[in-house]
Short mmCIF file of C-alpha atoms in Angstrom, two decimals:
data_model
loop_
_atom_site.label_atom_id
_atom_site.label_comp_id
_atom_site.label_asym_id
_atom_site.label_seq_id
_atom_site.Cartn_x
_atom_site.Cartn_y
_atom_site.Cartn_z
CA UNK A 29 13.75 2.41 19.20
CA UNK A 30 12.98 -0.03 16.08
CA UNK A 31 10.06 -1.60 18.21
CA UNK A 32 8.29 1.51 19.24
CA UNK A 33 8.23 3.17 15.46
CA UNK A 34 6.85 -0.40 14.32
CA UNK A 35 4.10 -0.03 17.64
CA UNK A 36 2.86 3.19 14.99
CA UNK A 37 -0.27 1.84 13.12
CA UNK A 38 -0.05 3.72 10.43
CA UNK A 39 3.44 3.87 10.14
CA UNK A 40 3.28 -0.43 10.28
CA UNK A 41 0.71 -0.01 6.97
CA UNK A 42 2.95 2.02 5.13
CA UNK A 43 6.01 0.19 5.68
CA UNK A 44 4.08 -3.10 4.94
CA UNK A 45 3.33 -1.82 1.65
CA UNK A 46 6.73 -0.25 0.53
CA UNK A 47 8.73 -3.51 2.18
CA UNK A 48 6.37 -6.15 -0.01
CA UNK A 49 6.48 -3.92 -3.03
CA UNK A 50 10.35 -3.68 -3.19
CA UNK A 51 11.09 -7.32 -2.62
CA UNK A 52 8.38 -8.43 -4.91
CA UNK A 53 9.94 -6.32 -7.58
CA UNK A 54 13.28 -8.49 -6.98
CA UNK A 55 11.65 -11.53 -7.31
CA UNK A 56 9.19 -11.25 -9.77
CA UNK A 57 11.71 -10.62 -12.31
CA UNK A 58 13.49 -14.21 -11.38
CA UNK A 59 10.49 -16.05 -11.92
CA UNK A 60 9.90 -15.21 -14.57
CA UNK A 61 13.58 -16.24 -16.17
CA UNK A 62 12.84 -19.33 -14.67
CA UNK A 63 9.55 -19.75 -16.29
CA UNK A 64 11.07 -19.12 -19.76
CA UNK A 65 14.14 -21.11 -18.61
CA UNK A 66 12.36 -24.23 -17.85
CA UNK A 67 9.83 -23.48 -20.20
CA UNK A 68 6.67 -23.33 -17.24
CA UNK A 69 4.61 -21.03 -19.40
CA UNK A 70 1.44 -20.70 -19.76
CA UNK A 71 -0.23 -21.83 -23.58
CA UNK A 72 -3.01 -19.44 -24.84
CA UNK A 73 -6.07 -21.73 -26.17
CA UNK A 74 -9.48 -20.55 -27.44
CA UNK A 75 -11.05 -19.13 -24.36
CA UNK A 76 -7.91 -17.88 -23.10
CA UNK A 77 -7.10 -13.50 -23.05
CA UNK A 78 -3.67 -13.62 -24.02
CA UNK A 79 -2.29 -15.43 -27.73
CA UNK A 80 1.46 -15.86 -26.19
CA UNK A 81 2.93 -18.08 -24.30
CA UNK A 82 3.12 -16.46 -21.11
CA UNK A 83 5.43 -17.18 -18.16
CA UNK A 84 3.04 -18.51 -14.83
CA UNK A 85 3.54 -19.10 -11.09
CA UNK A 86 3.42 -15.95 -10.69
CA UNK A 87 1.84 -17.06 -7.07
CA UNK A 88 5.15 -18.98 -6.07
CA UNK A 89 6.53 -14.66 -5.82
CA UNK A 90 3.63 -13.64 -4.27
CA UNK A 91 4.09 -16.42 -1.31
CA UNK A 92 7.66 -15.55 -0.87
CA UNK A 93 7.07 -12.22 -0.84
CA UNK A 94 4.30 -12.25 1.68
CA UNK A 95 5.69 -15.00 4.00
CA UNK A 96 8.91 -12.79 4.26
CA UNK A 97 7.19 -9.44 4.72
CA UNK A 98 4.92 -10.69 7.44
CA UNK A 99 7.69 -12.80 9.01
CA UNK A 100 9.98 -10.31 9.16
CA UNK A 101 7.48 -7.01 10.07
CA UNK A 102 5.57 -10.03 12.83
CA UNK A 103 9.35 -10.18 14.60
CA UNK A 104 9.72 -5.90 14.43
CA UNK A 105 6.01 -5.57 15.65
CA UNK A 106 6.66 -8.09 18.60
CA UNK A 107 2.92 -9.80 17.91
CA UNK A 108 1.29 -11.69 21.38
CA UNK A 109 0.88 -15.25 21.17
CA UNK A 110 -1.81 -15.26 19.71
CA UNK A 111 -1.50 -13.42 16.95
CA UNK A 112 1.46 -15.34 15.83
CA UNK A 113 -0.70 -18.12 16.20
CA UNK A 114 -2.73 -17.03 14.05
CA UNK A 115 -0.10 -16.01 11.81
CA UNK A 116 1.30 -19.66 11.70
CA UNK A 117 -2.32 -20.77 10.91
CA UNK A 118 -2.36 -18.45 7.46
CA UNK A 119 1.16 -19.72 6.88
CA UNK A 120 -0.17 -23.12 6.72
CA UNK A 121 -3.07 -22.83 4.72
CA UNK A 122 -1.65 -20.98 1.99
CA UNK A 123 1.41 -23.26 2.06
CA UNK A 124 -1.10 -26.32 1.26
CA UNK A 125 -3.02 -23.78 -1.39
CA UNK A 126 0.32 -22.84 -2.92
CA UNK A 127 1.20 -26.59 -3.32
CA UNK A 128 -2.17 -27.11 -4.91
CA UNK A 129 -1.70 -24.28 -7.24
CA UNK A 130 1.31 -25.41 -8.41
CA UNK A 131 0.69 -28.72 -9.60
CA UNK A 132 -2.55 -27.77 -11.28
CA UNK A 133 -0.43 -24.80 -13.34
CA UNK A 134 1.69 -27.67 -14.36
CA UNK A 135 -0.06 -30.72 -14.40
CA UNK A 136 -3.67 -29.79 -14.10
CA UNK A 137 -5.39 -31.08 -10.99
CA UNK A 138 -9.07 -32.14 -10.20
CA UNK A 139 -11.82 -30.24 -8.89
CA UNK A 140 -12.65 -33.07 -6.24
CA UNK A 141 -8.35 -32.57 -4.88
CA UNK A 142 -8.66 -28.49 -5.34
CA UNK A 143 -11.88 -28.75 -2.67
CA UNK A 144 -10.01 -31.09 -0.10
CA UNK A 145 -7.16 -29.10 -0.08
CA UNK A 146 -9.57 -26.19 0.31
CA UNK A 147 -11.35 -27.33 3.03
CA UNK A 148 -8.34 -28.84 4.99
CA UNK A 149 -6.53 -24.91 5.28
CA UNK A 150 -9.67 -23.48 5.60
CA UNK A 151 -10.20 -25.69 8.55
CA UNK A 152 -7.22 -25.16 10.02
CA UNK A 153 -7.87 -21.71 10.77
CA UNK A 154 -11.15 -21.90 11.50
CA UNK A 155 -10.54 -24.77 13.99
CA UNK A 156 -7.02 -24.33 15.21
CA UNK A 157 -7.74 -19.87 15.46
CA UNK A 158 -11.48 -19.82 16.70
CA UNK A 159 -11.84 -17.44 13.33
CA UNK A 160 -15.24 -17.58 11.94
CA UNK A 161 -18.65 -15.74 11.26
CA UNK A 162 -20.44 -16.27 14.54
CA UNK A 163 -23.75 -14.19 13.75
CA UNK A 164 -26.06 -13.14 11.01
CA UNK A 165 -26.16 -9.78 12.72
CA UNK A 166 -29.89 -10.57 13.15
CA UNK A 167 -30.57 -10.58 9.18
CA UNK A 168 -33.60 -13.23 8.80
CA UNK A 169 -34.11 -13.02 12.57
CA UNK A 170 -31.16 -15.15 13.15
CA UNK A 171 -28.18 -13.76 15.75
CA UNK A 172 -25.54 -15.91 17.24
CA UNK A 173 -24.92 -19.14 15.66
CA UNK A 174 -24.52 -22.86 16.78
CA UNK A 175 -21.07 -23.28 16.93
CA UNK A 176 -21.11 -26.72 15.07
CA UNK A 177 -22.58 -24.39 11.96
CA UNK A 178 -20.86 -21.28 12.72
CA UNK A 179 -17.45 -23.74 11.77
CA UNK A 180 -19.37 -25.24 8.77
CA UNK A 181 -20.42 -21.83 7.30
CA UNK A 182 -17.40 -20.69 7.79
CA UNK A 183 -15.28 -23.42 5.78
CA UNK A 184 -18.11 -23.07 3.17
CA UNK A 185 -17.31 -19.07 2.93
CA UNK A 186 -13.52 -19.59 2.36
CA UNK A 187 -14.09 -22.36 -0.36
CA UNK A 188 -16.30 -20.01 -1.98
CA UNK A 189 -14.67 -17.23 -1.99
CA UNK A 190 -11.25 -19.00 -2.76
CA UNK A 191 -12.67 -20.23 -6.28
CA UNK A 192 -14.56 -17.13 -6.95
CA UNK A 193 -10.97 -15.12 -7.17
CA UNK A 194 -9.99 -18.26 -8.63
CA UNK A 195 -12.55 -17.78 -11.29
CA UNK A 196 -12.33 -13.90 -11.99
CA UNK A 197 -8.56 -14.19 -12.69
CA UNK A 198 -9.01 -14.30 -16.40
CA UNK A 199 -7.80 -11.02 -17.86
CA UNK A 200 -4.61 -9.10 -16.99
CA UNK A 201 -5.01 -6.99 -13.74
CA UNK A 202 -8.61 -7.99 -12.48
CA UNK A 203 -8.01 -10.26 -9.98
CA UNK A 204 -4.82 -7.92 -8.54
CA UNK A 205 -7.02 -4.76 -9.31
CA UNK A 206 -10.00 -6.13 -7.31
CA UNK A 207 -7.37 -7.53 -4.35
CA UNK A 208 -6.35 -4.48 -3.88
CA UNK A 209 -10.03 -2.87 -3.20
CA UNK A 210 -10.48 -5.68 -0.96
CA UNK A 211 -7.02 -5.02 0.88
CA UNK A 212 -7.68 -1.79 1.13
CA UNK A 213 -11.46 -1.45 2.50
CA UNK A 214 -10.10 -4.43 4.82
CA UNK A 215 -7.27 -2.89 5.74
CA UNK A 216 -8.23 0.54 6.59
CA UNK A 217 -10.93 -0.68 9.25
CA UNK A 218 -8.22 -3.08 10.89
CA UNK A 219 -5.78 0.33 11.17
CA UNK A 220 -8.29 2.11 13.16
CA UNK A 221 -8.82 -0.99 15.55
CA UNK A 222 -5.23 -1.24 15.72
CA UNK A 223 -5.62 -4.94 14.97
CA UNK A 224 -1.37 -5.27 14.08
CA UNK A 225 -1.33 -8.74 12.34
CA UNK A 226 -4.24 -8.17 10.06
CA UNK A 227 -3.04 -4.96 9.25
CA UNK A 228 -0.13 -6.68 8.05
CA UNK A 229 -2.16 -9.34 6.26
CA UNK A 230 -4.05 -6.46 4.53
CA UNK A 231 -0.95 -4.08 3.66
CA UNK A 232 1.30 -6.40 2.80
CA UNK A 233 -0.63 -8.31 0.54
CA UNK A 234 -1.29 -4.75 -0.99
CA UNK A 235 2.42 -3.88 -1.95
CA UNK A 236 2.67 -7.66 -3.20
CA UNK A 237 -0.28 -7.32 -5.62
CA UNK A 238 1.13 -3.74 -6.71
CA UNK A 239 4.91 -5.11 -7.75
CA UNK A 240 2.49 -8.13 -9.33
CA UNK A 241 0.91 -5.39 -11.48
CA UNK A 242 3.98 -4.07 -12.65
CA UNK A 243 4.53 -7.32 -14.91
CA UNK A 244 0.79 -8.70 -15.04
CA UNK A 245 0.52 -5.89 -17.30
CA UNK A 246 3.90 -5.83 -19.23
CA UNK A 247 3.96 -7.01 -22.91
CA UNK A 248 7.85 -7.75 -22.56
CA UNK A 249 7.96 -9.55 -19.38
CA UNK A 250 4.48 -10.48 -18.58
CA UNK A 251 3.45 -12.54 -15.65
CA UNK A 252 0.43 -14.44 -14.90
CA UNK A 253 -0.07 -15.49 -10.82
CA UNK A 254 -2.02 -18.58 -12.15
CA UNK A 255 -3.47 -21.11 -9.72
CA UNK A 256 -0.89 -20.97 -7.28
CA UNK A 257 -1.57 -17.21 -6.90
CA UNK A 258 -5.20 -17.09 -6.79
CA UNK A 259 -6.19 -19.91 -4.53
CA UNK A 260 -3.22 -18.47 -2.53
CA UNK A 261 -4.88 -14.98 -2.80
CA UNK A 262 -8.46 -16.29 -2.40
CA UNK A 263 -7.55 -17.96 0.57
CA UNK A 264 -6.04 -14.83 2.17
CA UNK A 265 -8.92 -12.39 0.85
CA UNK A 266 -11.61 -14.93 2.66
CA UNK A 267 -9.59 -14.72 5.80
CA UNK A 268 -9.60 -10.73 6.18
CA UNK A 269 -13.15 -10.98 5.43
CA UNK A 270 -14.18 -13.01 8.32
CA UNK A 271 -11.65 -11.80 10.89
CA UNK A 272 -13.66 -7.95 10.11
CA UNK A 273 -16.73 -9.95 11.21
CA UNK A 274 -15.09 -11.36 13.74
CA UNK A 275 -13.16 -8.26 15.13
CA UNK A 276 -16.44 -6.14 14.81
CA UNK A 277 -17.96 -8.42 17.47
CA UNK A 278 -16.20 -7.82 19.81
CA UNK A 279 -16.39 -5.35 23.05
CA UNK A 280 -13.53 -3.84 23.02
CA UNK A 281 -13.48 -3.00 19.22
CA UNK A 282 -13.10 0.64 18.91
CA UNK A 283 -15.13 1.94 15.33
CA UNK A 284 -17.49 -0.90 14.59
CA UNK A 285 -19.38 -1.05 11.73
CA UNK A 286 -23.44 -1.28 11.74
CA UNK A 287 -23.89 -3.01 8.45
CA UNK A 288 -20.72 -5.37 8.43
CA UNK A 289 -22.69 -8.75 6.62
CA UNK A 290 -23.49 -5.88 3.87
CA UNK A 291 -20.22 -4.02 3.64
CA UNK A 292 -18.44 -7.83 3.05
CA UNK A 293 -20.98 -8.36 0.52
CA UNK A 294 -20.37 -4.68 -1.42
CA UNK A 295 -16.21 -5.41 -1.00
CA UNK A 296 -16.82 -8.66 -2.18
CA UNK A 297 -19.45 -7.90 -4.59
CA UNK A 298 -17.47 -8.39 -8.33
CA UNK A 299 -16.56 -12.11 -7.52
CA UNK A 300 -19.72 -13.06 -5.61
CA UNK A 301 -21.54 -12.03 -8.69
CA UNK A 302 -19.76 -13.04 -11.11
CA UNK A 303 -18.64 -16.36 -9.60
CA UNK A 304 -23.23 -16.92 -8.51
CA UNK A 305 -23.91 -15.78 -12.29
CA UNK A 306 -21.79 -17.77 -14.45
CA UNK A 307 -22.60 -21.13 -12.02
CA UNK A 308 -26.23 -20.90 -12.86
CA UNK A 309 -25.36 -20.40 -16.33
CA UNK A 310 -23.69 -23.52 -16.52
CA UNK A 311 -26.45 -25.94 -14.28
CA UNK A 312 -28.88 -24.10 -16.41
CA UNK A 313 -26.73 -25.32 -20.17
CA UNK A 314 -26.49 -29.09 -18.11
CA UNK A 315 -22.84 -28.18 -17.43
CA UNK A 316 -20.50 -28.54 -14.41
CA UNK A 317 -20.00 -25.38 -12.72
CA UNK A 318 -16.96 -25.66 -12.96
CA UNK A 319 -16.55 -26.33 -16.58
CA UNK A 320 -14.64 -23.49 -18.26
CA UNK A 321 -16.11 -21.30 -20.48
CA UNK A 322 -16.17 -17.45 -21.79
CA UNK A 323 -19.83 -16.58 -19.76
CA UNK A 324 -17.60 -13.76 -17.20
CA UNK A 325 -18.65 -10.07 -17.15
CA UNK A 326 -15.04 -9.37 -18.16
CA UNK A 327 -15.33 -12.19 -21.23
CA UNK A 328 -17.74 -9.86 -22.45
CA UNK A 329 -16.01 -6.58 -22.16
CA UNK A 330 -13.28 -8.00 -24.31
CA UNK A 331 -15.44 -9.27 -26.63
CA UNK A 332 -17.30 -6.27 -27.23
CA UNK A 333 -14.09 -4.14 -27.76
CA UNK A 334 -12.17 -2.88 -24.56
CA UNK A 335 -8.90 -3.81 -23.75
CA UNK A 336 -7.74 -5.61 -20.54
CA UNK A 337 -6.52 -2.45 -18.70
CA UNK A 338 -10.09 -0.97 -19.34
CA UNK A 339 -12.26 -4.11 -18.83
CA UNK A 340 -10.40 -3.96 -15.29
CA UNK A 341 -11.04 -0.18 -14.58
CA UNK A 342 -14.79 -0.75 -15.52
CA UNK A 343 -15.27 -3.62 -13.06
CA UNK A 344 -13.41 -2.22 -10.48
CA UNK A 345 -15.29 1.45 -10.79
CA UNK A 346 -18.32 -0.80 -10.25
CA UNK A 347 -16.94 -2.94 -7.20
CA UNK A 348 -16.10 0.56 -5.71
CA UNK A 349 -19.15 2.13 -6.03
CA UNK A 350 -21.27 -0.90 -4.83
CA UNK A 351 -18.89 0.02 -1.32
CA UNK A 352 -19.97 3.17 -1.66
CA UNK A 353 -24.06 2.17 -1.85
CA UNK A 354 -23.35 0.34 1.10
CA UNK A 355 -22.09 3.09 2.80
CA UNK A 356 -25.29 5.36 2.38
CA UNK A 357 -27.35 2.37 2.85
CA UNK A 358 -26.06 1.60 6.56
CA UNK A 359 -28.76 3.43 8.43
CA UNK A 360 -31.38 1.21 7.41
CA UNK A 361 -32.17 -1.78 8.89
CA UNK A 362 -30.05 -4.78 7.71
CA UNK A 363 -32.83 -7.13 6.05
CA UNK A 364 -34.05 -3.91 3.74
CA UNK A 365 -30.17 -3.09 3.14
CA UNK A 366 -29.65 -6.87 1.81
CA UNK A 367 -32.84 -6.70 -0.16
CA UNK A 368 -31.80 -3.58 -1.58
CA UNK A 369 -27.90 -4.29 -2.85
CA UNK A 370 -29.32 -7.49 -3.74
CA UNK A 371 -31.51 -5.56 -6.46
CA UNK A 372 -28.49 -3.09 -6.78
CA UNK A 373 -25.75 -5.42 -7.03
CA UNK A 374 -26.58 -7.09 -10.60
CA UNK A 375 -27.58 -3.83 -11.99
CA UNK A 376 -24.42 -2.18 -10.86
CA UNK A 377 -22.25 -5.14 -12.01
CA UNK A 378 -24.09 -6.49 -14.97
CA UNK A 379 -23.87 -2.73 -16.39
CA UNK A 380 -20.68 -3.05 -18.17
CA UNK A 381 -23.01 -5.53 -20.70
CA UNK A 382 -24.50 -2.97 -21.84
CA UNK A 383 -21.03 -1.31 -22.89
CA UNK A 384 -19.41 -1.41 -26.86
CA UNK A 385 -16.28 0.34 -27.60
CA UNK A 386 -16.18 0.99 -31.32
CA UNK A 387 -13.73 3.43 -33.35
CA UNK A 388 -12.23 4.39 -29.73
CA UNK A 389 -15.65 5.48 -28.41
CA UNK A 390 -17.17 3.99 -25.87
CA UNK A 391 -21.06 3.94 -25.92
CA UNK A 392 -23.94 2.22 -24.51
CA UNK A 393 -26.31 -0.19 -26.15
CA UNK A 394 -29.51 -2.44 -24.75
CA UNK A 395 -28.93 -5.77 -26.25
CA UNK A 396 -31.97 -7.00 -28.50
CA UNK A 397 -34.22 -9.83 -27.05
#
């Protein structure tokens, strides 16, 4: 009886969410005593958004959470062998990502470790799963891939989309806010396939990030998810992106999508952007690019007056209706549709630049050349 209400879709999506939310609720709350109990927190310096100590590894409750909700929902949804072997796969990637994150939270670790560790899950999925991007869709006049690159690109993808959430996590609630999106575009498309394990990739991770909220935002018992979160969450984000390429290639996929290189590019668009922008702002000053610094979109909404809760709804108002662009723009052919949101894009996202909050008003001003 258990088994056949799990074999519901929709009914698996809910539950997903619910389940992760309530036990990440329980066990946010310990980690947090912990953090101020062992003193793990987090100390503000000058580039940082927060002037408190703040409790981190926050990620160590998002991994339990998730490894216990997909564990557990895997076993009630009676997944074929290869989904769970797919499902170990994403197990042991974040596992080496969550190990990563940790020691860097507390002991800082180098970029040159951070990108072998990076590369070694990503491989392991790519290699050990068969999941990678295996066309351009005909974009460029290239289709199928080489498989030799098709395994390259892919790695590449996942280590660039792992730092970019990496990156954008410097405010309360963006990188959770823009997650979600993700989850959610992601997961709704893997519902209609019926594709069960990604579905509880998607909606799990969406009832984690929610419970996350609750204390990412708190001024009594904040939370930051600090490396250990966002490589972890990265990692995952990267995954669902390729497996919708993936899944959309194939025959027996239900509702495909025409434009699904451009619709990963509009879900993804805030950290792409923001992660391509502030790199060639730092080559350009004779910088690493990965040298920190306070060049981010959402650097600048704070600094020209909003608070983190609205910096967060601007960006992901934008994200959401760079989707939406992408949904009008799917009849077209797919070269003109990635000329066009490439145009789009940077407009859309670079807009919040152009907003000042002053005396509780928010207007809009073209900065002087």
């Amino acid at each position: 009886m258990i088994y056949d209400l799990f074999s519901n879709i929709y009914f698996l999506a809910f539950f997903s969410i619910v389940f992760s939310l309530l036990v990440s609720m329980r066990i946010y709350p310990v980690i947090i005593y912990l953090a101020h109990k062992k003193k793990l927190m987090d100390d503000p310096i000058e580039r940082s958004g927060h002037v408190n100590k703040t409790a981190t590894l926050g990620g160590i409750g998002m991994f339990i959470t998730f490894s216990l909700a997909i564990i557990l929902l895997g076993i009630l949804t009676k997944l074929n062998q290869e989904d769970l072997i797919k499902l170990l796969s994403i197990l042991g990637g974040i596992i080496i990502l969550l190990f990563l994150g940790i020691k860097d939270d507390l002991l800082d670790l180098s970029p040159k470790k951070k990108f072998v560790g990076q590369i070694f899950s990503a491989a392991l999925v790519v290699l050990c799963t068969d999941v990678r991007i295996e066309s351009f869709y005909g974009m460029f006049g290239v289709g199928d891939l080489h498989y030799v690159f098709s395994v390259v690109f892919s790695i590449f993808i996942f280590v660039f989309i792992i730092n970019a959430f990496n990156l954008i996590d410097g405010i309360d609630g963006l990188a959770s806010s823009v997650a979600i999106i993700v989850n959610t575009s992601f997961g709704v498309y893997f519902a209609m396939n019926k594709e069960y394990l990604f579905v509880l990739v998607s909606f799990s991770l969406i009832g984690v990030l929610l419970g996350f909220l609750r204390y990412n935002l708190s001024r009594s018992r904040k939370l930051f998810m600090g490396d250990s979160g966002s490589l972890f969450l990265g990692f995952l984000l990267a995954y669902q992106a390729i497996s919708f390429l993936s899944v959309n290639e194939m025959e027996q996929t239900a509702y495909t999508v025409s434009n699904a290189p451009i619709m990963v590019l509009a879900i993804l668009a805030y950290p792409i952007l923001d992660t391509v922008r502030v790199f060639i702002i730092r080559i350009n000053n004779g910088k690493s690019p990965f040298s920190a610094d306070r060049n981010h979109i959402h650097h600048r909404l704070l600094d020209n007056g909003f608070s983190h809760i609205k910096s967060t709804l601007i960006v992901a108002i934008c994200n959401i209706f760079v989707i939406q662009i992408a949904f009008v723009l799917s009849d077209l052919y797919l070269t003109v549709q990635l000329y066009i949101i490439s145009v789009v894009l940077p407009l859309i996202c670079l807009f919040p630049f152009l907003l000042v909050q002053r005396n509780g008003k928010i207007k809009i001003e073209i900065p002087k050349l």
